[in-house]
Amino acid sequence: MARKRFSQEFMEQAVSLLRKGDRSAQEIAAHVGVSSWTLRSWDKKMKDAPEKSDEAPITKEELRRLRKENQDLKMENAILKKFAAILSKEQI
């Protein structure tokens, strides 16, 4: 008997049905036409596999820019908190 080959998209959709939790693994497996063992092995492989990212890795320059932006935003937030405290004292 020849092994069936399933697309990655098909496997991901079957596993997403399993992870919803409304139906048992046996029901979902029968619905999609695979064994429950196969469905569970796909689920395990997808849990163990690292997340795929379509984004390119962050460059050093981009990281430096993001850190600077984060520092600026923290400073602005601190200024706003102090200003809010001053305003609340004046209204009392």
N, CA, C and O of each residue as an XYZ file, in Angstrom:
368
protein
N       0.846     -1.181      0.000
C       0.000      0.000      0.000
C       0.889      1.241      0.000
O       1.803      1.354      0.816
N       0.623      2.157     -0.903
C       1.425      3.376     -1.027
C       1.011      4.388      0.036
O      -0.158      4.475      0.412
N       1.974      5.137      0.500
C       1.699      6.181      1.502
C       1.134      7.399      0.804
O       1.599      7.786     -0.268
N       0.130      8.002      1.417
C      -0.428      9.245      0.889
C       0.454     10.396      1.336
O       0.993     10.385      2.443
N       0.596     11.379      0.479
C       1.330     12.589      0.817
C       0.324     13.717      0.972
O      -0.497     13.951      0.085
N       0.388     14.401      2.078
C      -0.535     15.494      2.356
C       0.228     16.806      2.337
O       1.393     16.866      2.729
N      -0.439     17.853      1.879
C       0.202     19.166      1.846
C       0.341     19.704      3.271
O      -0.379     19.299      4.184
N       1.274     20.612      3.428
C       1.497     21.240      4.736
C       0.238     21.974      5.179
O      -0.130     21.937      6.353
N      -0.421     22.641      4.233
C      -1.634     23.389      4.552
C      -2.731     22.449      5.062
O      -3.435     22.773      6.019
N      -2.874     21.284      4.418
C      -3.868     20.308      4.849
C      -3.592     19.841      6.275
O      -4.504     19.754      7.097
N      -2.318     19.540      6.560
C      -1.952     19.076      7.902
C      -2.212     20.155      8.942
O      -2.711     19.860     10.028
N      -1.876     21.414      8.619
C      -2.087     22.513      9.561
C      -3.575     22.722      9.847
O      -3.959     22.996     10.984
N      -4.412     22.593      8.815
C      -5.850     22.752      9.014
C      -6.409     21.625      9.877
O      -7.252     21.868     10.741
N      -5.948     20.395      9.652
C      -6.403     19.271     10.454
C      -5.994     19.446     11.918
O      -6.783     19.182     12.825
N      -4.764     19.890     12.138
C      -4.276     20.097     13.503
C      -5.025     21.244     14.169
O      -5.304     21.190     15.367
N      -5.353     22.286     13.401
C      -6.103     23.397     14.001
C      -7.489     22.940     14.439
O      -8.005     23.411     15.453
N      -8.097     22.025     13.682
C      -9.381     21.454     14.112
C      -9.208     20.688     15.424
O     -10.048     20.774     16.321
N      -8.121     19.947     15.522
C      -7.841     19.179     16.737
C      -7.639     20.103     17.930
O      -8.131     19.828     19.024
N      -6.920     21.191     17.720
C      -6.609     22.104     18.821
C      -7.801     22.937     19.265
O      -7.801     23.472     20.374
N      -8.825     23.056     18.410
C     -10.038     23.764     18.830
C     -10.681     23.056     20.012
O     -11.189     23.699     20.931
N     -10.655     21.741     19.984
C     -11.143     20.969     21.113
C     -12.632     20.672     21.112
O     -13.130     20.107     22.085
N     -13.381     21.035     20.039
C     -14.812     20.737     20.066
C     -15.099     19.266     19.757
O     -16.140     18.740     20.150
N     -14.173     18.602     19.049
C     -14.400     17.197     18.690
C     -13.173     16.380     19.060
O     -12.080     16.914     19.246
N     -13.377     15.083     19.163
C     -12.269     14.202     19.539
C     -11.327     14.000     18.355
O     -11.675     14.279     17.207
N     -10.135     13.511     18.658
C      -9.136     13.265     17.622
C      -9.640     12.200     16.645
O      -9.378     12.287     15.446
N     -10.362     11.195     17.153
C     -10.887     10.137     16.294
C     -11.910     10.692     15.305
O     -11.912     10.308     14.135
N     -12.779     11.592     15.766
C     -13.797     12.180     14.890
C     -13.153     13.032     13.798
O     -13.529     12.953     12.628
N     -12.191     13.837     14.193
C     -11.522     14.712     13.223
C     -10.737     13.874     12.226
O     -10.780     14.139     11.024
N     -10.020     12.865     12.711
C      -9.231     12.007     11.831
C     -10.124     11.308     10.808
O      -9.773     11.228      9.631
N     -11.269     10.805     11.249
C     -12.201     10.150     10.323
C     -12.729     11.154      9.302
O     -12.908     10.822      8.130
N     -12.976     12.375      9.752
C     -13.507     13.410      8.864
C     -12.512     13.788      7.770
O     -12.897     13.970      6.615
N     -11.236     13.905      8.127
C     -10.228     14.316      7.144
C      -9.597     13.140      6.411
O      -8.866     13.335      5.441
N      -9.875     11.914      6.870
C      -9.403     10.733      6.158
C      -8.012     10.257      6.523
O      -7.293      9.736      5.671
N      -7.622     10.428      7.777
C      -6.338      9.917      8.261
C      -6.590      9.179      9.570
O      -7.686      9.250     10.127
N      -5.583      8.477     10.057
C      -5.744      7.805     11.343
C      -5.540      8.809     12.474
O      -4.908      9.850     12.295
N      -6.082      8.478     13.629
C      -5.912      9.377     14.777
C      -4.449      9.459     15.187
O      -4.004     10.489     15.692
N      -3.696      8.379     14.974
C      -2.263      8.387     15.288
C      -1.521      9.365     14.390
O      -0.624     10.077     14.842
N      -1.897      9.395     13.123
C      -1.275     10.323     12.184
C      -1.573     11.758     12.590
O      -0.682     12.608     12.601
N      -2.824     12.018     12.920
C      -3.223     13.367     13.322
C      -2.462     13.809     14.564
O      -1.993     14.944     14.638
N      -2.340     12.920     15.531
C      -1.610     13.260     16.758
C      -0.125     13.480     16.485
O       0.499     14.336     17.111
N       0.450     12.707     15.548
C       1.876     12.895     15.234
C       2.092     14.235     14.537
O       3.104     14.896     14.770
N       1.146     14.645     13.680
C       1.244     15.971     13.063
C       1.193     17.050     14.133
O       1.949     18.020     14.088
N       0.295     16.873     15.096
C       0.162     17.850     16.183
C       1.467     17.952     16.963
O       1.928     19.052     17.264
N       2.054     16.825     17.285
C       3.311     16.809     18.044
C       4.434     17.474     17.248
O       5.212     18.251     17.802
N       4.520     17.172     15.952
C       5.571     17.766     15.119
C       5.412     19.280     15.046
O       6.400     20.014     15.071
N       4.173     19.742     14.955
C       3.950     21.178     14.845
C       4.213     21.889     16.169
O       4.603     23.056     16.172
N       4.006     21.206     17.292
C       4.330     21.800     18.592
C       5.838     21.906     18.759
O       6.342     22.893     19.295
N       6.566     20.874     18.292
C       8.010     20.828     18.456
C       8.744     21.706     17.459
O       9.858     22.152     17.732
N       8.135     21.964     16.302
C       8.801     22.732     15.254
C       8.869     24.206     15.646
O       7.919     24.738     16.220
N       9.981     24.864     15.342
C      10.074     26.299     15.635
C       9.115     27.074     14.733
O       8.795     26.647     13.623
N       8.673     28.202     15.228
C       7.758     29.050     14.470
C       8.456     29.555     13.206
O       9.618     29.963     13.237
N       7.722     29.516     12.102
C       8.254     30.066     10.864
C       7.963     31.550     10.839
O       6.888     31.991     11.245
N       8.910     32.307     10.368
C       8.723     33.739     10.281
C       9.039     34.197      8.871
O      10.086     33.858      8.321
N       8.133     34.967      8.288
C       8.348     35.496      6.949
C       9.237     36.733      6.986
O       9.693     37.203      5.943
N       9.484     37.255      8.169
C      10.269     38.468      8.301
C      11.765     38.153      8.271
O      12.209     37.102      8.733
N      12.511     39.079      7.723
C      13.958     38.939      7.707
C      14.491     39.206      9.114
O      13.865     39.936      9.881
N      15.632     38.626      9.457
C      16.197     38.900     10.785
C      16.529     40.384     10.936
O      16.823     41.074      9.960
N      16.476     40.851     12.166
C      16.728     42.266     12.444
C      18.226     42.538     12.342
O      19.048     41.811     12.901
N      18.554     43.583     11.629
C      19.957     43.968     11.489
C      20.401     44.743     12.735
O      19.582     45.167     13.550
N      21.708     44.914     12.856
C      22.246     45.655     14.005
C      21.758     47.093     14.003
O      21.460     47.661     15.053
N      21.680     47.675     12.819
C      21.226     49.061     12.719
C      19.760     49.183     13.145
O      19.379     50.111     13.859
N      18.958     48.234     12.695
C      17.541     48.244     13.060
C      17.370     48.057     14.565
O      16.544     48.725     15.187
N      18.142     47.156     15.142
C      18.088     46.926     16.581
C      18.510     48.186     17.340
O      17.884     48.545     18.337
N      19.550     48.851     16.881
C      20.012     50.083     17.502
C      18.927     51.160     17.426
O      18.691     51.876     18.399
N      18.262     51.274     16.260
C      17.204     52.256     16.085
C      16.022     51.954     17.007
O      15.454     52.863     17.611
N      15.653     50.665     17.114
C      14.532     50.284     17.976
C      14.835     50.543     19.451
O      13.961     50.972     20.204
N      16.066     50.284     19.855
C      16.451     50.554     21.248
C      16.391     52.040     21.556
O      15.933     52.433     22.629
N      16.846     52.866     20.633
C      16.798     54.323     20.805
C      15.351     54.784     20.883
O      14.999     55.601     21.734
N      14.512     54.260     19.997
C      13.099     54.624     20.007
C      12.439     54.209     21.320
O      11.627     54.952     21.871
N      12.784     53.034     21.817
C      12.245     52.552     23.081
C      12.666     53.469     24.234
O      11.859     53.794     25.104
N      13.926     53.879     24.231
C      14.431     54.776     25.265
C      13.701     56.120     25.215
O      13.324     56.665     26.253
N      13.502     56.651     24.007
C      12.783     57.924     23.849
C      11.342     57.807     24.353
O      10.839     58.703     25.032
N      10.696     56.715     24.021
C       9.307     56.528     24.449
C       9.191     56.391     25.969
O       8.240     56.891     26.570
N      10.151     55.721     26.580
C      10.148     55.603     28.042
C      10.312     56.976     28.691
O       9.663     57.286     29.690
N      11.193     57.796     28.104
C      11.412     59.131     28.649
C      10.139     59.976     28.492
O       9.747     60.678     29.425
N       9.499     59.913     27.332
C       8.262     60.663     27.117
C       7.182     60.213     28.098
O       6.436     61.035     28.631
N       7.104     58.911     28.329
C       6.113     58.373     29.263
C       6.363     58.883     30.682
O       5.419     59.227     31.393
N       7.622     58.932     31.094
C       7.963     59.428     32.432
C       7.588     60.899     32.566
O       7.074     61.321     33.602
N       7.845     61.676     31.519
C       7.497     63.106     31.541
C       5.982     63.274     31.669
O       5.505     64.098     32.449
N       5.237     62.493     30.903
C       3.771     62.581     30.955
C       3.224     62.198     32.330
O       2.263     62.802     32.806
N       3.828     61.204     32.963
C       3.395     60.806     34.307
C       3.636     61.937     35.301
O       2.783     62.221     36.142
N       4.791     62.580     35.207
C       5.095     63.688     36.111
C       4.133     64.850     35.881
O       3.662     65.471     36.835
N       3.846     65.139     34.626
C       2.928     66.206     34.290
C       1.524     65.907     34.823
O       0.852     66.800     35.339
N       1.087     64.665     34.700
C      -0.229     64.265     35.206
C      -0.284     64.409     36.726
O      -1.308     64.808     37.279
N       0.824     64.080     37.400
C       0.870     64.221     38.855
C       0.774     65.688     39.269
O       0.087     66.038     40.228
N       1.480     66.536     38.522
C       1.433     67.982     38.808
C       0.006     68.524     38.615
O      -0.491     69.291     39.440
N      -0.632     68.122     37.532
C      -2.002     68.581     37.259
C      -2.978     68.108     38.325
O      -3.868     68.856     38.731
N      -2.819     66.886     38.774
C      -3.744     66.370     39.787
C      -3.540     67.076     41.118
O      -4.509     67.233     41.862
N      -2.333     67.508     41.457
C      -2.076     68.240     42.690
C      -2.707     69.626     42.619
O      -3.221     70.126     43.619
N      -2.671     70.248     41.446
C      -3.234     71.589     41.294
C      -4.744     71.578     41.422
O      -5.328     72.570     41.859
N      -5.397     70.478     41.051
C      -6.850     70.424     41.090
C      -7.384     70.141     42.488
O      -8.577     70.319     42.735
N      -6.545     69.714     43.387
C      -6.984     69.399     44.756
C      -7.190     70.630     45.567
O      -7.559     70.544     46.738
